[in-house]
Amino acid sequence: MKLISIRMGLVTLLACGLIAVCSSSAVAQDAAATYKAKCAMCHGPDGKGSAMGVKMGARDFTSADVQKLSDAQLTETITKGKGKMPAYDGKLKDTEIKDLVAYIRGLAKK
Ligand code: HEC
């Protein structure tokens, strides 16, 4: 009996640990997945712009020109669109757009 309860405790501990690890990295993973699915075809997997994005006038996300823009400006462009950039208002949740802005910031640090 004692052995079983120790085992159960271990399993619970393990499960809790796993959930904590998964939920803390879930945000970053979500943004990366969304970016890959919806943005990378124009902005490139590394944010520097794909052939298609460059042709349409998308700037390199890792450049100072884009990084000097405020979070509010980046959010607005993603929400409302700009030039050939499609608007994602209603297609992505506010929280998803916020995560994407953070993801774009992260691209510059690599
Ligand atoms: C159909 C191609 C296309 C797709 C898909 C696309 N973009 Fe863009 N994006 C552009 C173009 C082109 C611009 C430049 C707009 C301009 O300045 O006229 C741009 C500009 C931006 C900017 C502003 C940077 C700047 O140069 O001022 C941000 C931020 C951005 N896009 C984020 C995203 C995100 C996040 C996604 C995915 C949810 C996405 N884009 C999907 C084409 C695209």
JSON list of C-alpha atoms and ligand atoms in Angstrom, two decimals:
[
{"chain": "A", "resi": 1, "resn": "MET", "atom": "CA", "xyz": [0.00, 0.00, 0.00]},
{"chain": "A", "resi": 2, "resn": "LYS", "atom": "CA", "xyz": [2.73, 2.41, 0.98]},
{"chain": "A", "resi": 3, "resn": "LEU", "atom": "CA", "xyz": [4.60, 1.71, -2.24]},
{"chain": "A", "resi": 4, "resn": "ILE", "atom": "CA", "xyz": [1.52, 2.46, -4.31]},
{"chain": "A", "resi": 5, "resn": "SER", "atom": "CA", "xyz": [0.95, 5.82, -2.68]},
{"chain": "A", "resi": 6, "resn": "ILE", "atom": "CA", "xyz": [4.57, 6.80, -3.24]},
{"chain": "A", "resi": 7, "resn": "ARG", "atom": "CA", "xyz": [4.21, 5.84, -6.89]},
{"chain": "A", "resi": 8, "resn": "MET", "atom": "CA", "xyz": [1.01, 7.84, -7.20]},
{"chain": "A", "resi": 9, "resn": "GLY", "atom": "CA", "xyz": [2.76, 10.82, -5.67]},
{"chain": "A", "resi": 10, "resn": "LEU", "atom": "CA", "xyz": [5.57, 10.54, -8.16]},
{"chain": "A", "resi": 11, "resn": "VAL", "atom": "CA", "xyz": [3.17, 10.33, -11.08]},
{"chain": "A", "resi": 12, "resn": "THR", "atom": "CA", "xyz": [1.31, 13.40, -9.85]},
{"chain": "A", "resi": 13, "resn": "LEU", "atom": "CA", "xyz": [4.56, 15.27, -9.40]},
{"chain": "A", "resi": 14, "resn": "LEU", "atom": "CA", "xyz": [5.70, 14.35, -12.88]},
{"chain": "A", "resi": 15, "resn": "ALA", "atom": "CA", "xyz": [2.40, 15.36, -14.42]},
{"chain": "A", "resi": 16, "resn": "CYS", "atom": "CA", "xyz": [2.46, 18.72, -12.66]},
{"chain": "A", "resi": 17, "resn": "GLY", "atom": "CA", "xyz": [5.99, 19.33, -13.80]},
{"chain": "A", "resi": 18, "resn": "LEU", "atom": "CA", "xyz": [5.10, 18.53, -17.38]},
{"chain": "A", "resi": 19, "resn": "ILE", "atom": "CA", "xyz": [2.07, 20.80, -17.35]},
{"chain": "A", "resi": 20, "resn": "ALA", "atom": "CA", "xyz": [4.14, 23.67, -15.96]},
{"chain": "A", "resi": 21, "resn": "VAL", "atom": "CA", "xyz": [6.82, 23.24, -18.62]},
{"chain": "A", "resi": 22, "resn": "CYS", "atom": "CA", "xyz": [4.29, 22.94, -21.42]},
{"chain": "A", "resi": 23, "resn": "SER", "atom": "CA", "xyz": [2.17, 25.91, -20.43]},
{"chain": "A", "resi": 24, "resn": "SER", "atom": "CA", "xyz": [5.12, 28.26, -20.00]},
{"chain": "A", "resi": 25, "resn": "SER", "atom": "CA", "xyz": [6.40, 27.62, -23.52]},
{"chain": "A", "resi": 26, "resn": "ALA", "atom": "CA", "xyz": [2.95, 27.35, -25.11]},
{"chain": "A", "resi": 27, "resn": "VAL", "atom": "CA", "xyz": [2.74, 31.07, -25.88]},
{"chain": "A", "resi": 28, "resn": "ALA", "atom": "CA", "xyz": [6.02, 31.16, -27.77]},
{"chain": "A", "resi": 29, "resn": "GLN", "atom": "CA", "xyz": [5.14, 27.97, -29.63]},
{"chain": "A", "resi": 30, "resn": "ASP", "atom": "CA", "xyz": [1.72, 29.31, -30.61]},
{"chain": "A", "resi": 31, "resn": "ALA", "atom": "CA", "xyz": [3.18, 32.52, -32.00]},
{"chain": "A", "resi": 32, "resn": "ALA", "atom": "CA", "xyz": [5.83, 30.58, -33.92]},
{"chain": "A", "resi": 33, "resn": "ALA", "atom": "CA", "xyz": [3.18, 28.29, -35.40]},
{"chain": "A", "resi": 34, "resn": "THR", "atom": "CA", "xyz": [0.90, 31.18, -36.32]},
{"chain": "A", "resi": 35, "resn": "TYR", "atom": "CA", "xyz": [3.81, 33.05, -37.85]},
{"chain": "A", "resi": 36, "resn": "LYS", "atom": "CA", "xyz": [4.84, 30.04, -39.89]},
{"chain": "A", "resi": 37, "resn": "ALA", "atom": "CA", "xyz": [1.29, 29.41, -41.12]},
{"chain": "A", "resi": 38, "resn": "LYS", "atom": "CA", "xyz": [0.19, 32.97, -41.85]},
{"chain": "A", "resi": 39, "resn": "CYS", "atom": "CA", "xyz": [3.16, 35.31, -42.13]},
{"chain": "A", "resi": 40, "resn": "ALA", "atom": "CA", "xyz": [6.25, 33.41, -43.26]},
{"chain": "A", "resi": 41, "resn": "MET", "atom": "CA", "xyz": [5.18, 33.21, -46.92]},
{"chain": "A", "resi": 42, "resn": "CYS", "atom": "CA", "xyz": [5.61, 36.96, -47.19]},
{"chain": "A", "resi": 43, "resn": "HIS", "atom": "CA", "xyz": [7.96, 37.80, -44.35]},
{"chain": "A", "resi": 44, "resn": "GLY", "atom": "CA", "xyz": [10.22, 34.76, -44.54]},
{"chain": "A", "resi": 45, "resn": "PRO", "atom": "CA", "xyz": [10.80, 32.17, -41.81]},
{"chain": "A", "resi": 46, "resn": "ASP", "atom": "CA", "xyz": [13.42, 34.43, -40.24]},
{"chain": "A", "resi": 47, "resn": "GLY", "atom": "CA", "xyz": [11.44, 37.66, -40.77]},
{"chain": "A", "resi": 48, "resn": "LYS", "atom": "CA", "xyz": [13.89, 38.97, -43.34]},
{"chain": "A", "resi": 49, "resn": "GLY", "atom": "CA", "xyz": [11.32, 38.70, -46.11]},
{"chain": "A", "resi": 50, "resn": "SER", "atom": "CA", "xyz": [10.67, 35.95, -48.63]},
{"chain": "A", "resi": 51, "resn": "ALA", "atom": "CA", "xyz": [11.02, 36.54, -52.36]},
{"chain": "A", "resi": 52, "resn": "MET", "atom": "CA", "xyz": [7.31, 37.30, -52.44]},
{"chain": "A", "resi": 53, "resn": "GLY", "atom": "CA", "xyz": [7.39, 39.68, -49.47]},
{"chain": "A", "resi": 54, "resn": "VAL", "atom": "CA", "xyz": [10.36, 41.63, -50.79]},
{"chain": "A", "resi": 55, "resn": "LYS", "atom": "CA", "xyz": [8.59, 42.09, -54.13]},
{"chain": "A", "resi": 56, "resn": "MET", "atom": "CA", "xyz": [5.58, 43.53, -52.32]},
{"chain": "A", "resi": 57, "resn": "GLY", "atom": "CA", "xyz": [7.59, 45.90, -50.17]},
{"chain": "A", "resi": 58, "resn": "ALA", "atom": "CA", "xyz": [7.76, 44.08, -46.84]},
{"chain": "A", "resi": 59, "resn": "ARG", "atom": "CA", "xyz": [10.67, 45.26, -44.76]},
{"chain": "A", "resi": 60, "resn": "ASP", "atom": "CA", "xyz": [13.17, 43.08, -42.92]},
{"chain": "A", "resi": 61, "resn": "PHE", "atom": "CA", "xyz": [11.76, 42.52, -39.40]},
{"chain": "A", "resi": 62, "resn": "THR", "atom": "CA", "xyz": [15.28, 42.25, -37.99]},
{"chain": "A", "resi": 63, "resn": "SER", "atom": "CA", "xyz": [16.25, 45.68, -39.36]},
{"chain": "A", "resi": 64, "resn": "ALA", "atom": "CA", "xyz": [16.48, 48.78, -37.17]},
{"chain": "A", "resi": 65, "resn": "ASP", "atom": "CA", "xyz": [13.80, 50.41, -39.34]},
{"chain": "A", "resi": 66, "resn": "VAL", "atom": "CA", "xyz": [11.19, 47.90, -38.23]},
{"chain": "A", "resi": 67, "resn": "GLN", "atom": "CA", "xyz": [12.48, 47.40, -34.69]},
{"chain": "A", "resi": 68, "resn": "LYS", "atom": "CA", "xyz": [12.33, 51.12, -33.95]},
{"chain": "A", "resi": 69, "resn": "LEU", "atom": "CA", "xyz": [8.54, 50.99, -34.47]},
{"chain": "A", "resi": 70, "resn": "SER", "atom": "CA", "xyz": [6.54, 50.80, -31.26]},
{"chain": "A", "resi": 71, "resn": "ASP", "atom": "CA", "xyz": [4.55, 47.73, -30.23]},
{"chain": "A", "resi": 72, "resn": "ALA", "atom": "CA", "xyz": [1.43, 49.81, -30.88]},
{"chain": "A", "resi": 73, "resn": "GLN", "atom": "CA", "xyz": [2.53, 50.55, -34.45]},
{"chain": "A", "resi": 74, "resn": "LEU", "atom": "CA", "xyz": [3.35, 46.90, -35.17]},
{"chain": "A", "resi": 75, "resn": "THR", "atom": "CA", "xyz": [0.04, 45.85, -33.64]},
{"chain": "A", "resi": 76, "resn": "GLU", "atom": "CA", "xyz": [-1.82, 48.37, -35.77]},
{"chain": "A", "resi": 77, "resn": "THR", "atom": "CA", "xyz": [-0.20, 47.18, -39.00]},
{"chain": "A", "resi": 78, "resn": "ILE", "atom": "CA", "xyz": [-1.06, 43.57, -38.21]},
{"chain": "A", "resi": 79, "resn": "THR", "atom": "CA", "xyz": [-4.62, 44.45, -37.17]},
{"chain": "A", "resi": 80, "resn": "LYS", "atom": "CA", "xyz": [-5.49, 46.89, -39.92]},
{"chain": "A", "resi": 81, "resn": "GLY", "atom": "CA", "xyz": [-3.06, 45.93, -42.64]},
{"chain": "A", "resi": 82, "resn": "LYS", "atom": "CA", "xyz": [-0.92, 48.31, -44.65]},
{"chain": "A", "resi": 83, "resn": "GLY", "atom": "CA", "xyz": [-0.37, 48.47, -48.39]},
{"chain": "A", "resi": 84, "resn": "LYS", "atom": "CA", "xyz": [-0.22, 44.85, -49.55]},
{"chain": "A", "resi": 85, "resn": "MET", "atom": "CA", "xyz": [-0.08, 43.56, -46.00]},
{"chain": "A", "resi": 86, "resn": "PRO", "atom": "CA", "xyz": [-3.43, 41.90, -45.23]},
{"chain": "A", "resi": 87, "resn": "ALA", "atom": "CA", "xyz": [-5.44, 43.01, -42.18]},
{"chain": "A", "resi": 88, "resn": "TYR", "atom": "CA", "xyz": [-5.77, 40.33, -39.48]},
{"chain": "A", "resi": 89, "resn": "ASP", "atom": "CA", "xyz": [-8.52, 42.05, -37.53]},
{"chain": "A", "resi": 90, "resn": "GLY", "atom": "CA", "xyz": [-11.10, 39.35, -36.78]},
{"chain": "A", "resi": 91, "resn": "LYS", "atom": "CA", "xyz": [-8.82, 36.61, -38.14]},
{"chain": "A", "resi": 92, "resn": "LEU", "atom": "CA", "xyz": [-6.46, 36.58, -35.19]},
{"chain": "A", "resi": 93, "resn": "LYS", "atom": "CA", "xyz": [-7.27, 37.23, -31.55]},
{"chain": "A", "resi": 94, "resn": "ASP", "atom": "CA", "xyz": [-5.80, 40.31, -29.84]},
{"chain": "A", "resi": 95, "resn": "THR", "atom": "CA", "xyz": [-3.69, 38.02, -27.70]},
{"chain": "A", "resi": 96, "resn": "GLU", "atom": "CA", "xyz": [-2.38, 36.22, -30.78]},
{"chain": "A", "resi": 97, "resn": "ILE", "atom": "CA", "xyz": [-1.41, 39.53, -32.36]},
{"chain": "A", "resi": 98, "resn": "LYS", "atom": "CA", "xyz": [0.30, 40.56, -29.13]},
{"chain": "A", "resi": 99, "resn": "ASP", "atom": "CA", "xyz": [2.26, 37.31, -29.13]},
{"chain": "A", "resi": 100, "resn": "LEU", "atom": "CA", "xyz": [3.24, 37.87, -32.76]},
{"chain": "A", "resi": 101, "resn": "VAL", "atom": "CA", "xyz": [4.59, 41.33, -31.94]},
{"chain": "A", "resi": 102, "resn": "ALA", "atom": "CA", "xyz": [6.71, 39.72, -29.22]},
{"chain": "A", "resi": 103, "resn": "TYR", "atom": "CA", "xyz": [7.77, 37.05, -31.71]},
{"chain": "A", "resi": 104, "resn": "ILE", "atom": "CA", "xyz": [8.85, 39.73, -34.23]},
{"chain": "A", "resi": 105, "resn": "ARG", "atom": "CA", "xyz": [10.92, 41.37, -31.47]},
{"chain": "A", "resi": 106, "resn": "GLY", "atom": "CA", "xyz": [12.50, 38.01, -30.77]},
{"chain": "A", "resi": 107, "resn": "LEU", "atom": "CA", "xyz": [13.51, 37.52, -34.41]},
{"chain": "A", "resi": 108, "resn": "ALA", "atom": "CA", "xyz": [15.77, 40.57, -34.24]},
{"chain": "A", "resi": 109, "resn": "LYS", "atom": "CA", "xyz": [17.76, 39.16, -31.34]},
{"chain": "A", "resi": 110, "resn": "LYS", "atom": "CA", "xyz": [18.98, 36.13, -33.25]},
{"chain": "B", "resi": 1, "resn": "HEC", "atom": "C1", "xyz": [0.54, 38.68, -48.54]},
{"chain": "B", "resi": 1, "resn": "HEC", "atom": "C2", "xyz": [1.82, 38.94, -47.92]},
{"chain": "B", "resi": 1, "resn": "HEC", "atom": "C3", "xyz": [1.86, 39.22, -46.43]},
{"chain": "B", "resi": 1, "resn": "HEC", "atom": "C4", "xyz": [1.41, 38.42, -45.42]},
{"chain": "B", "resi": 1, "resn": "HEC", "atom": "C5", "xyz": [0.70, 37.08, -45.51]},
{"chain": "B", "resi": 1, "resn": "HEC", "atom": "C6", "xyz": [1.76, 39.10, -44.19]},
{"chain": "B", "resi": 1, "resn": "HEC", "atom": "N1", "xyz": [2.39, 40.29, -44.45]},
{"chain": "B", "resi": 1, "resn": "HEC", "atom": "FE1", "xyz": [3.07, 41.65, -43.09]},
{"chain": "B", "resi": 1, "resn": "HEC", "atom": "N2", "xyz": [3.57, 42.91, -44.57]},
{"chain": "B", "resi": 1, "resn": "HEC", "atom": "C7", "xyz": [3.48, 42.64, -45.93]},
{"chain": "B", "resi": 1, "resn": "HEC", "atom": "C8", "xyz": [3.91, 43.81, -46.69]},
{"chain": "B", "resi": 1, "resn": "HEC", "atom": "C9", "xyz": [3.96, 43.91, -48.20]},
{"chain": "B", "resi": 1, "resn": "HEC", "atom": "C10", "xyz": [4.27, 44.80, -45.72]},
{"chain": "B", "resi": 1, "resn": "HEC", "atom": "C11", "xyz": [4.75, 46.21, -45.98]},
{"chain": "B", "resi": 1, "resn": "HEC", "atom": "C12", "xyz": [3.55, 47.13, -45.99]},
{"chain": "B", "resi": 1, "resn": "HEC", "atom": "C13", "xyz": [3.91, 48.54, -46.40]},
{"chain": "B", "resi": 1, "resn": "HEC", "atom": "O1", "xyz": [4.77, 49.13, -45.73]},
{"chain": "B", "resi": 1, "resn": "HEC", "atom": "O2", "xyz": [3.31, 49.02, -47.35]},
{"chain": "B", "resi": 1, "resn": "HEC", "atom": "C14", "xyz": [4.05, 44.19, -44.41]},
{"chain": "B", "resi": 1, "resn": "HEC", "atom": "C15", "xyz": [4.29, 44.84, -43.21]},
{"chain": "B", "resi": 1, "resn": "HEC", "atom": "C16", "xyz": [4.21, 44.23, -41.97]},
{"chain": "B", "resi": 1, "resn": "HEC", "atom": "C17", "xyz": [4.55, 44.85, -40.72]},
{"chain": "B", "resi": 1, "resn": "HEC", "atom": "C18", "xyz": [5.05, 46.27, -40.52]},
{"chain": "B", "resi": 1, "resn": "HEC", "atom": "C19", "xyz": [6.53, 46.35, -40.71]},
{"chain": "B", "resi": 1, "resn": "HEC", "atom": "C20", "xyz": [6.86, 47.52, -41.54]},
{"chain": "B", "resi": 1, "resn": "HEC", "atom": "O3", "xyz": [7.65, 47.37, -42.46]},
{"chain": "B", "resi": 1, "resn": "HEC", "atom": "O4", "xyz": [6.32, 48.62, -41.27]},
{"chain": "B", "resi": 1, "resn": "HEC", "atom": "C21", "xyz": [4.34, 43.94, -39.72]},
{"chain": "B", "resi": 1, "resn": "HEC", "atom": "C22", "xyz": [4.59, 44.13, -38.24]},
{"chain": "B", "resi": 1, "resn": "HEC", "atom": "C23", "xyz": [3.85, 42.76, -40.36]},
{"chain": "B", "resi": 1, "resn": "HEC", "atom": "N3", "xyz": [3.76, 42.96, -41.72]},
{"chain": "B", "resi": 1, "resn": "HEC", "atom": "C24", "xyz": [3.51, 41.60, -39.68]},
{"chain": "B", "resi": 1, "resn": "HEC", "atom": "C25", "xyz": [2.89, 40.51, -40.27]},
{"chain": "B", "resi": 1, "resn": "HEC", "atom": "C26", "xyz": [2.40, 39.39, -39.52]},
{"chain": "B", "resi": 1, "resn": "HEC", "atom": "C27", "xyz": [2.55, 39.21, -38.02]},
{"chain": "B", "resi": 1, "resn": "HEC", "atom": "C28", "xyz": [1.81, 38.55, -40.42]},
{"chain": "B", "resi": 1, "resn": "HEC", "atom": "C29", "xyz": [1.09, 37.24, -40.14]},
{"chain": "B", "resi": 1, "resn": "HEC", "atom": "C30", "xyz": [-0.03, 37.29, -39.20]},
{"chain": "B", "resi": 1, "resn": "HEC", "atom": "C31", "xyz": [1.96, 39.15, -41.73]},
{"chain": "B", "resi": 1, "resn": "HEC", "atom": "N4", "xyz": [2.62, 40.34, -41.60]},
{"chain": "B", "resi": 1, "resn": "HEC", "atom": "C32", "xyz": [1.50, 38.60, -42.91]},
{"chain": "B", "resi": 1, "resn": "HEC", "atom": "C33", "xyz": [3.04, 41.46, -46.50]},
{"chain": "B", "resi": 1, "resn": "HEC", "atom": "C34", "xyz": [2.47, 40.39, -45.81]}
]
